[in-house]
mmCIF file of C-alpha atoms and ligand atoms in Angstrom:
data_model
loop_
_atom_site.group_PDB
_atom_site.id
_atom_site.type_symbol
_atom_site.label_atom_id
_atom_site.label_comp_id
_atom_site.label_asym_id
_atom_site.label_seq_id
_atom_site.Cartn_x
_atom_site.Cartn_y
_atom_site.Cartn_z
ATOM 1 C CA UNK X 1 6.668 30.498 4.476
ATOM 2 C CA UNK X 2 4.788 28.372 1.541
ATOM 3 C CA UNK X 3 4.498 25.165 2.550
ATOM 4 C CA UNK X 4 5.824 22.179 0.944
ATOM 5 C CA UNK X 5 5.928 18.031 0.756
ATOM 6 C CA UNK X 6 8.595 15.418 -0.173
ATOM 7 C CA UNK X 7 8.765 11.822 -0.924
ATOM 8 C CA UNK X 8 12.136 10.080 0.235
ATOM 9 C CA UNK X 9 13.019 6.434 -1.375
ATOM 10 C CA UNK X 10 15.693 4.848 -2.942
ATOM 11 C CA UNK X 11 14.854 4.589 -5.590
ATOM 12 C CA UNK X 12 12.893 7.795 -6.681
ATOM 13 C CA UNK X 13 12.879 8.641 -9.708
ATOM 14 C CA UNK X 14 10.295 6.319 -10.890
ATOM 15 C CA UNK X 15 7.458 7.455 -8.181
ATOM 16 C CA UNK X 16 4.136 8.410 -9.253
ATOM 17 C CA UNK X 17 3.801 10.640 -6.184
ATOM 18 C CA UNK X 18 4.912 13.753 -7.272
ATOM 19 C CA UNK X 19 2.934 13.929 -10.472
ATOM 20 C CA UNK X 20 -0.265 12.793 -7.946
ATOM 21 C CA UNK X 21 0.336 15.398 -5.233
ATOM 22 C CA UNK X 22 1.385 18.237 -7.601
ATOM 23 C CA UNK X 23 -2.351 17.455 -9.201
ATOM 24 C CA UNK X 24 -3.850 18.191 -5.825
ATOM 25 C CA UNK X 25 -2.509 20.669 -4.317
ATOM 26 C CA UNK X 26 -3.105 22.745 -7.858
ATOM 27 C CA UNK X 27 -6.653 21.319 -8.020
ATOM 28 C CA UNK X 28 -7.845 22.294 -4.556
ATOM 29 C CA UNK X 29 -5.648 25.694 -4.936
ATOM 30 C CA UNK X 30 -3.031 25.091 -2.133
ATOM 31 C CA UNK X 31 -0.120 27.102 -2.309
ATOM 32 C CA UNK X 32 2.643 24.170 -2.076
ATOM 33 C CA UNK X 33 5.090 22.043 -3.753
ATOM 34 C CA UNK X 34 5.831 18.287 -3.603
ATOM 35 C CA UNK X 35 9.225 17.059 -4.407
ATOM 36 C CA UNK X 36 10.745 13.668 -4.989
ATOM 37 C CA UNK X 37 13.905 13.411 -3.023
ATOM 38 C CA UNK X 38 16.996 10.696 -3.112
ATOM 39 C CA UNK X 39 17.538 9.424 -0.068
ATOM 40 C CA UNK X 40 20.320 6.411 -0.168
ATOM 41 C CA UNK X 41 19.941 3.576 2.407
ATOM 42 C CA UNK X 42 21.492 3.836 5.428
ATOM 43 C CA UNK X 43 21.257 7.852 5.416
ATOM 44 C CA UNK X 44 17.802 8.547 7.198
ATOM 45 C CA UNK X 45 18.015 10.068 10.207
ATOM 46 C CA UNK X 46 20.610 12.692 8.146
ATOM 47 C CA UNK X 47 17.535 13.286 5.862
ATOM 48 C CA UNK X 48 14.992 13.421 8.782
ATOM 49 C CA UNK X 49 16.949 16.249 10.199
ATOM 50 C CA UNK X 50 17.612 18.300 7.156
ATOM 51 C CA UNK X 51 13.768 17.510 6.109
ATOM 52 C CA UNK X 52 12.774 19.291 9.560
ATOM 53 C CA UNK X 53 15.684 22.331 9.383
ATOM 54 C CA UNK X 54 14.594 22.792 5.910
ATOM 55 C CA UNK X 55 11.357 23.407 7.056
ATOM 56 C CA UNK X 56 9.370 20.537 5.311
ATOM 57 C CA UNK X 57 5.538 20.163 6.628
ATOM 58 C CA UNK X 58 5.043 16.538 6.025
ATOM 59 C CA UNK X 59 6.621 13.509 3.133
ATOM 60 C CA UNK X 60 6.226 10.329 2.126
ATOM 61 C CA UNK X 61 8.356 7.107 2.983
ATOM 62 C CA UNK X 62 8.882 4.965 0.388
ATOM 63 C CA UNK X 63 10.996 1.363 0.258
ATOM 64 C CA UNK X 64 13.853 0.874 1.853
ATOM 65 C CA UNK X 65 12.950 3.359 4.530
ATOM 66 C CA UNK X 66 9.461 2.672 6.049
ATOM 67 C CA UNK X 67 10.847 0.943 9.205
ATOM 68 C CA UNK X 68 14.061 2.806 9.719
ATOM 69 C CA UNK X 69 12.359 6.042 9.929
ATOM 70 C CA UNK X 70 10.816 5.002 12.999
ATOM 71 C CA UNK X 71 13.495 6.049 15.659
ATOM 72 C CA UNK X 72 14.052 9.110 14.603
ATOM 73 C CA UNK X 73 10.078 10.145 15.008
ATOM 74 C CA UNK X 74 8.685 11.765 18.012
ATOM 75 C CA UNK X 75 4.799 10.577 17.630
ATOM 76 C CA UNK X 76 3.617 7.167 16.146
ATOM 77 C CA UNK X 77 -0.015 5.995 15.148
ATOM 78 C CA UNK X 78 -0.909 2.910 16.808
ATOM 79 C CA UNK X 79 -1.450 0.781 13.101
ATOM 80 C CA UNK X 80 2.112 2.081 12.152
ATOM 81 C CA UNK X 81 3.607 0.940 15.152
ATOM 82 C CA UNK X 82 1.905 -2.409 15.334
ATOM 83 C CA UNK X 83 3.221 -2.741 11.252
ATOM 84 C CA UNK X 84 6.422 -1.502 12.366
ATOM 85 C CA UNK X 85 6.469 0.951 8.901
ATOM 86 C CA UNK X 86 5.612 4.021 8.289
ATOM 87 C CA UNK X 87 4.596 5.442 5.003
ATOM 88 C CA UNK X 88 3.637 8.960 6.047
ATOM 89 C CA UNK X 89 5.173 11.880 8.057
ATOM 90 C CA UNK X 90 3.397 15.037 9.344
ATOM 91 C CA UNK X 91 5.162 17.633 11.035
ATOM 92 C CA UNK X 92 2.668 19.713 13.562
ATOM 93 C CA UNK X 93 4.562 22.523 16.118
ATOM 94 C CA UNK X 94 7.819 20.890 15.251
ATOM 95 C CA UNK X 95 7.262 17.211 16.374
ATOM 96 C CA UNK X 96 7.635 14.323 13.810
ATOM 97 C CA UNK X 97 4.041 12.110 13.401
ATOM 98 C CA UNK X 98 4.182 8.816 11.802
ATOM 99 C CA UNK X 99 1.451 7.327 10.010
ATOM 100 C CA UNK X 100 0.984 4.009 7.164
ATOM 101 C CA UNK X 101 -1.506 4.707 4.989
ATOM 102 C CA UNK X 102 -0.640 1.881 2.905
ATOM 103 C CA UNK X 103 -3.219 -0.733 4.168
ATOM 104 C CA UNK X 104 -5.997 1.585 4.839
ATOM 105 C CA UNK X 105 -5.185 2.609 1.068
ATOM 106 C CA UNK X 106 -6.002 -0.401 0.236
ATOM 107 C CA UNK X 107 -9.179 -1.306 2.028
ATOM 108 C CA UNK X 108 -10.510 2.138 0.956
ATOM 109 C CA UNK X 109 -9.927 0.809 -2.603
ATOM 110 C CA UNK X 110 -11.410 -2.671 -2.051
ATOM 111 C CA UNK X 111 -14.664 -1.306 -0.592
ATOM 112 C CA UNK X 112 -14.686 1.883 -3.279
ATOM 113 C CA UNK X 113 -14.423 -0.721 -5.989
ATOM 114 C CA UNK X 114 -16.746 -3.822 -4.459
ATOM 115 C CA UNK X 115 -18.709 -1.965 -2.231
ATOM 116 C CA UNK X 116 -21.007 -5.649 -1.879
ATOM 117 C CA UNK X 117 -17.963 -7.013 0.512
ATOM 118 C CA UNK X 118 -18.871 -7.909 3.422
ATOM 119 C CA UNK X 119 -17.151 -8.310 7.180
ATOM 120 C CA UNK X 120 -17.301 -12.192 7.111
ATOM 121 C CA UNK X 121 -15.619 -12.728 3.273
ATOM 122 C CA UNK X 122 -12.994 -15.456 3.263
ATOM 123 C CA UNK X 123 -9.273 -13.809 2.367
ATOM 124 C CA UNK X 124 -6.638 -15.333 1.187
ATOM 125 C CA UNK X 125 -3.616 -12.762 1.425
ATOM 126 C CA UNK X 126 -0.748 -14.577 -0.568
ATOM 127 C CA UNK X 127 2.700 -13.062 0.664
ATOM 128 C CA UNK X 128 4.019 -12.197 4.097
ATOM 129 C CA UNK X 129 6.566 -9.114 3.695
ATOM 130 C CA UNK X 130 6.145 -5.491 3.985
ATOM 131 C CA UNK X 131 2.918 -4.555 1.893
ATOM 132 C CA UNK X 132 1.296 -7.825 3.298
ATOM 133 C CA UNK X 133 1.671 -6.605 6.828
ATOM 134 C CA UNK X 134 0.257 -3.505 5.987
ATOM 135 C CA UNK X 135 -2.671 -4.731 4.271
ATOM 136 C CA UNK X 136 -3.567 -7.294 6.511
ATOM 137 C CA UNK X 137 -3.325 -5.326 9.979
ATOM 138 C CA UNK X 138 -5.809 -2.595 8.189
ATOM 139 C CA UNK X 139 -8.204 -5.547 6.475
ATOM 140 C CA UNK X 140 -8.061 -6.921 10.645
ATOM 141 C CA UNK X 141 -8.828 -3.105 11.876
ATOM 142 C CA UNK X 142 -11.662 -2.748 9.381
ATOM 143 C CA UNK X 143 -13.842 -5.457 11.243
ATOM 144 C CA UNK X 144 -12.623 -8.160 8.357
ATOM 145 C CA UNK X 145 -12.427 -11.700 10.642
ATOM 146 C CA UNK X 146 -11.456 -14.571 8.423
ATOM 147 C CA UNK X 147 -8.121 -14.295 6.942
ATOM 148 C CA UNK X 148 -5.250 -16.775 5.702
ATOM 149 C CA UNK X 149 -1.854 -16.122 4.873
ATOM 150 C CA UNK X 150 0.124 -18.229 2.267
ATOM 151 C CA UNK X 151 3.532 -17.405 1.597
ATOM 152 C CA UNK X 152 6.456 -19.283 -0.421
ATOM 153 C CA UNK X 153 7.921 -19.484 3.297
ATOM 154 C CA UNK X 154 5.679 -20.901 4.936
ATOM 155 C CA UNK X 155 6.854 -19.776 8.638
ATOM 156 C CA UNK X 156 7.095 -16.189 7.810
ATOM 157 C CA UNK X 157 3.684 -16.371 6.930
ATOM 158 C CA UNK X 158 2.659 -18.388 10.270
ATOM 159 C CA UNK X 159 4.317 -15.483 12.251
ATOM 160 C CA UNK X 160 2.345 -12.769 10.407
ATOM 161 C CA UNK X 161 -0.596 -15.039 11.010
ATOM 162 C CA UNK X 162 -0.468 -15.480 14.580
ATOM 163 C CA UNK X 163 -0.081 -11.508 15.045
ATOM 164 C CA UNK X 164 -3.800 -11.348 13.358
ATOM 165 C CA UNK X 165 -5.070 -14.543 14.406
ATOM 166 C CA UNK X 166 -5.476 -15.688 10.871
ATOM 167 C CA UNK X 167 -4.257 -18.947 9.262
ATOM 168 C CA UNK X 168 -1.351 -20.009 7.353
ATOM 169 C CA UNK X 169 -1.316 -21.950 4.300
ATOM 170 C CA UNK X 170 1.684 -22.890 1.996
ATOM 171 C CA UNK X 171 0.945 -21.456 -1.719
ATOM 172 C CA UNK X 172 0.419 -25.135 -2.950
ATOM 173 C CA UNK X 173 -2.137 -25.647 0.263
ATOM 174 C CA UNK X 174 -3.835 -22.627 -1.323
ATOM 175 C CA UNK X 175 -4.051 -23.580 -4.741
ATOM 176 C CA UNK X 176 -5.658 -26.481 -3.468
ATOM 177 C CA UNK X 177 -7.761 -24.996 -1.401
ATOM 178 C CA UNK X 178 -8.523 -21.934 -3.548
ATOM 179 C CA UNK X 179 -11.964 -22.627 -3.961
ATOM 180 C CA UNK X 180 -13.094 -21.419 -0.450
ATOM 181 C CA UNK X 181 -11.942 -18.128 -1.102
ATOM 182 C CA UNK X 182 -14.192 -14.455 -1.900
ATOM 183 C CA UNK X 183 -11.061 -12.586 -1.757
ATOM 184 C CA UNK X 184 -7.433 -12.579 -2.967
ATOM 185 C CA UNK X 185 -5.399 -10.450 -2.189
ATOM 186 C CA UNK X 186 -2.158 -10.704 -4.258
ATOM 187 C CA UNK X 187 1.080 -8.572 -2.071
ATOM 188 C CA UNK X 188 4.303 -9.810 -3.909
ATOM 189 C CA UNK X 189 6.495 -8.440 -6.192
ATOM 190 C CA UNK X 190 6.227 -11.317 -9.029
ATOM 191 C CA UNK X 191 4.529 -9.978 -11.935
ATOM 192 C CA UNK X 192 5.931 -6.820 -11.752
ATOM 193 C CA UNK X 193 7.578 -4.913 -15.194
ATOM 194 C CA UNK X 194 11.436 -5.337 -13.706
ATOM 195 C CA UNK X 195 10.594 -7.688 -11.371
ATOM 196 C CA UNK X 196 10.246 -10.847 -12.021
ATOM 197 C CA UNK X 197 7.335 -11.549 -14.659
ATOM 198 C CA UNK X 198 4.710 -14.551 -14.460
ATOM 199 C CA UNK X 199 2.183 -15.389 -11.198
ATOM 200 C CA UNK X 200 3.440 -16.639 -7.691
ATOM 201 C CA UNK X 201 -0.387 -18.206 -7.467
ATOM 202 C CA UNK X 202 -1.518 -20.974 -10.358
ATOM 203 C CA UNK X 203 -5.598 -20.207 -9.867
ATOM 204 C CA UNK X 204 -7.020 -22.556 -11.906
ATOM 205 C CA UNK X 205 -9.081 -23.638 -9.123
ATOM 206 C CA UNK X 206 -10.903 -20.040 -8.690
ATOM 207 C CA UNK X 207 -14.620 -20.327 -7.640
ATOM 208 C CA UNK X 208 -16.295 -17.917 -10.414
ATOM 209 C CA UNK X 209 -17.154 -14.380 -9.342
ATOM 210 C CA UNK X 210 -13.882 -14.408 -6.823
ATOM 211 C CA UNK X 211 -12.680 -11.188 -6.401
ATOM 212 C CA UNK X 212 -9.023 -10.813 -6.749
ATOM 213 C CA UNK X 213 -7.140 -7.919 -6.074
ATOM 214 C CA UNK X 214 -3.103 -7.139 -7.288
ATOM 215 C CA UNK X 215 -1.552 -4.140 -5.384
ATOM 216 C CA UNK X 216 0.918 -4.118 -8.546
ATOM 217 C CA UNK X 217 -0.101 -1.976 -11.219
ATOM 218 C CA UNK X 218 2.247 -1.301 -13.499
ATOM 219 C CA UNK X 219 1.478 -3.321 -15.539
ATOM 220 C CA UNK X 220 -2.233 -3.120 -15.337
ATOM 221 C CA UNK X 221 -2.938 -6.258 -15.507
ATOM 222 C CA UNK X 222 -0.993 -8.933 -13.958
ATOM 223 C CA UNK X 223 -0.745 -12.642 -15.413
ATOM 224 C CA UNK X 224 -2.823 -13.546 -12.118
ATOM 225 C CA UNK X 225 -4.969 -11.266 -12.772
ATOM 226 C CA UNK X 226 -5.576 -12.462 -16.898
ATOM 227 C CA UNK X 227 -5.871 -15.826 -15.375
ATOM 228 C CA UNK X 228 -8.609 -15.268 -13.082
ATOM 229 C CA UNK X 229 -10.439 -13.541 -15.324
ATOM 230 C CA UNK X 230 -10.940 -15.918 -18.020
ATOM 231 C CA UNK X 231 -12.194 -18.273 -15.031
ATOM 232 C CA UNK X 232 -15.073 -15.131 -14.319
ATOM 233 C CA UNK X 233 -12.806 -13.651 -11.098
ATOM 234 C CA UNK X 234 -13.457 -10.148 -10.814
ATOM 235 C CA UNK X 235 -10.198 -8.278 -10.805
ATOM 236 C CA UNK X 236 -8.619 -5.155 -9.238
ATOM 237 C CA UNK X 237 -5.247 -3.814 -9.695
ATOM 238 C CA UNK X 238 -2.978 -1.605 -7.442
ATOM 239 C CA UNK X 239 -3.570 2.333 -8.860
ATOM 240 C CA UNK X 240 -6.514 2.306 -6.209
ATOM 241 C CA UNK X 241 -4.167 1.377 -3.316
ATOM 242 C CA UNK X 242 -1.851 4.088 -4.745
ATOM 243 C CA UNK X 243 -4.165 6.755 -5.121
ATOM 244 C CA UNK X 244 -5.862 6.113 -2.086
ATOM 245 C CA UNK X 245 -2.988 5.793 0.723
ATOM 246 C CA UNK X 246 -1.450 9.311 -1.093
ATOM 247 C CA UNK X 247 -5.170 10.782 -0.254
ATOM 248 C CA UNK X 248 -5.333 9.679 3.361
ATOM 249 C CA UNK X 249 -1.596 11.134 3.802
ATOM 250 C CA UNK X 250 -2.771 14.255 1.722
ATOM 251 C CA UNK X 251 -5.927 14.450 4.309
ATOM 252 C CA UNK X 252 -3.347 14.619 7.154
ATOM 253 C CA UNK X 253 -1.443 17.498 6.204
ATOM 254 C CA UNK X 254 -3.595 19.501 4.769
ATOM 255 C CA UNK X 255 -6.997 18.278 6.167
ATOM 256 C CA UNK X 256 -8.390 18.089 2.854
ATOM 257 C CA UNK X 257 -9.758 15.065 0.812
ATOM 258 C CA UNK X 258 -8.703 15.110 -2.747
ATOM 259 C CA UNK X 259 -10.416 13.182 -5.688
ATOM 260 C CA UNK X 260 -9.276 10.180 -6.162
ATOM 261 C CA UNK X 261 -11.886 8.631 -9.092
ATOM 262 C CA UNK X 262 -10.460 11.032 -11.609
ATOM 263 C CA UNK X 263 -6.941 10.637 -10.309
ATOM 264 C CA UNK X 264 -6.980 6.364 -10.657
ATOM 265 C CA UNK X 265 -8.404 7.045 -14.058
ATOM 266 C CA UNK X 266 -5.595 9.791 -14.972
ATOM 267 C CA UNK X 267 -2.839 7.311 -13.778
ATOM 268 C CA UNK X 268 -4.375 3.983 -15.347
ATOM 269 C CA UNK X 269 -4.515 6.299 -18.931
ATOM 270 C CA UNK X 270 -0.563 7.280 -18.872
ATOM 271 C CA UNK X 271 0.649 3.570 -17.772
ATOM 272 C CA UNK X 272 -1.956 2.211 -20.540
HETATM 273 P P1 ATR F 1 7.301 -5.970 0.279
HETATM 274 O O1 ATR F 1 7.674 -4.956 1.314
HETATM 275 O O2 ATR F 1 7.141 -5.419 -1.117
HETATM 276 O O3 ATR F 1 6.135 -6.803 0.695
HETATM 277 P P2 ATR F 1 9.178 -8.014 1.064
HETATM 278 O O4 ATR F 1 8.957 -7.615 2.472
HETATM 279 O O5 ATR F 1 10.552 -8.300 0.591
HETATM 280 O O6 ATR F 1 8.604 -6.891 0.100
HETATM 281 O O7 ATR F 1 8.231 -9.275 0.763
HETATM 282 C C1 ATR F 1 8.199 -9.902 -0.462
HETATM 283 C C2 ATR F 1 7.125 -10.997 -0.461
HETATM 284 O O8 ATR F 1 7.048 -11.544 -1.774
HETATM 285 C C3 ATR F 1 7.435 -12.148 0.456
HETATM 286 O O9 ATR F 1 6.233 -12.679 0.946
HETATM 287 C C4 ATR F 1 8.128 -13.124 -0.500
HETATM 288 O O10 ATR F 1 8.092 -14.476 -0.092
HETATM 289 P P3 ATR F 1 9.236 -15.077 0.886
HETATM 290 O O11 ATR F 1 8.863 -14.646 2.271
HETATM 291 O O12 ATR F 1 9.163 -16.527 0.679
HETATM 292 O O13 ATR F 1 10.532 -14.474 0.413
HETATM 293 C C5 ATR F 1 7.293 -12.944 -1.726
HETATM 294 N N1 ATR F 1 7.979 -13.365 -2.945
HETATM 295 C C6 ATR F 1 9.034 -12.784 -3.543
HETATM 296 N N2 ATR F 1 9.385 -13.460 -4.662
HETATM 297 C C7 ATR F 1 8.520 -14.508 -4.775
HETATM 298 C C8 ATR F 1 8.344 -15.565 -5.724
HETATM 299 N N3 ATR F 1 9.129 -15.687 -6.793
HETATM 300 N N4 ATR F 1 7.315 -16.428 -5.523
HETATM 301 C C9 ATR F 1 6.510 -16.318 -4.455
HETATM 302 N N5 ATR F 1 6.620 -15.354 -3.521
HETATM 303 C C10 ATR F 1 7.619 -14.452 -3.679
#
């Protein structure tokens, strides 16, 4: 039977993913489709079962469903069960394998596009939900040691931080502070096209040559991310991320690594 992929979200329409996949599997000649589909909340384990009846090999997870998959998975990676999400399903002899490639997408992206960073750099992560879990539990896994978390509430980010033995900050603690940072890692939704617009971090206190690093990237370039580059940051957006945690999920179905240099440049063209 020809194989094929899904991503499940609410909503769906919008995702990149399809587009991305469809690219590789044509490009390294697999004989597959990739389809986007609806999945309202609440209705997961109905889609988990017709997924597996309908013979699916493996799909993506996408928001609201990366933790409620969970239960109705037979296998789950260690770093998805310590995030409690899963981005990532693969479906080998009929059991259900749950992976998050999110964070690891990330790192991968960080080190492909500042390949001078080094184990010791000071982080600031500034957010404590979903995509900052993810992030920082892969950063920890990758050998990085010095971390703080600053979040609007500041206890959420004080429980994330005590799972990683990091620090917590309050935002205005790390706009003070700012200047101690090599990293910034930006994780929250403001500045987002629909979201709300403007920067949950004022920066004006960014040591030059900073690097700082959006996971939103639509649009490309976030008012953080203007900001700290007129005070000589050195800026990253979120396709990386993107292209890189759908390459890790693509390696574990199909055991192949697609290109993802010509891919980030593809997507960064059509949302430019
Ligand atoms: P995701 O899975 O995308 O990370 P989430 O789990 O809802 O989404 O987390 C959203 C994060 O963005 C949180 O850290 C949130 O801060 P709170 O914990 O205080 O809610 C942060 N966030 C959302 N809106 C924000 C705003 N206007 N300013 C600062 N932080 C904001």
């Amino acid at each position: 039977m020809k194989k094929w992929f899904a991503v499940i979200g609410d909503p769906i329409a919008q995702s990149m993913s399809p587009t991305m996949h469809e690219a590789w599997l044509q490009q390294n000649e697999v004989d597959a489709s990739y389809i986007p589909i609806h999945v309202p909340r609440g209705t997961v384990e109905e889609a988990v079962r017709s997924l597996k009846t309908l013979g699916c090999s493996g799909w993506n997870v996408t928001v609201p469903h990366k933790e409620a998959i969970i239960p109705y998975l037979d296998e789950i990676d260690p770093l998805a069960e310590a995030m409690q999400a899963v981005n990532t399903v693969v479906v080998k002899e009929g059991r259900l394998h749950g992976y998050n490639t999110d964070g690891v997408g990330f790192v991968a992206s960080l080190r492909e596009t500042f390949p001078e960073v080094e184990a010791d750099a000071e982080i600031l992560i500034v957010g404590a939900g979903g995509a900052a879990k993810g992030i920082s539990y892969a950063l920890c896994r990758d050998g990085f040691r010095n971390m703080t978390i600053a979040n609007r509430t500041y206890e959420t980010a004080e429980q994330l931080s005590d799972q990683l033995n990091a620090s917590a900050m309050t935002l205005s603690e790390a706009e003070q502070q700012l200047a101690q940072f090599d990293i910034i890692v930006q994780t929250t939704s403001v500045g987002m096209v629909h979201s709300q617009e403007g920067s949950p971090l004022d920066v004006s206190r960014l040591k030059r040559g900073t690097i700082v690093a959006d996971i939103i990237y639509n649009p490309l370039q976030t008012e953080l991310m203007k900001q700290a580059k007129a005070l000589g940051g050195k800026t990253m957006n979120g396709i990386g991320m993107f292209v890189h945690q759908g390459a890790i999920a693509f390696q574990h179905w199909l055991d192949i690594q697609p290109d993802t240099e010509q891919m980030t440049a593809r997507i960064r063209q059509q949302l430019g």
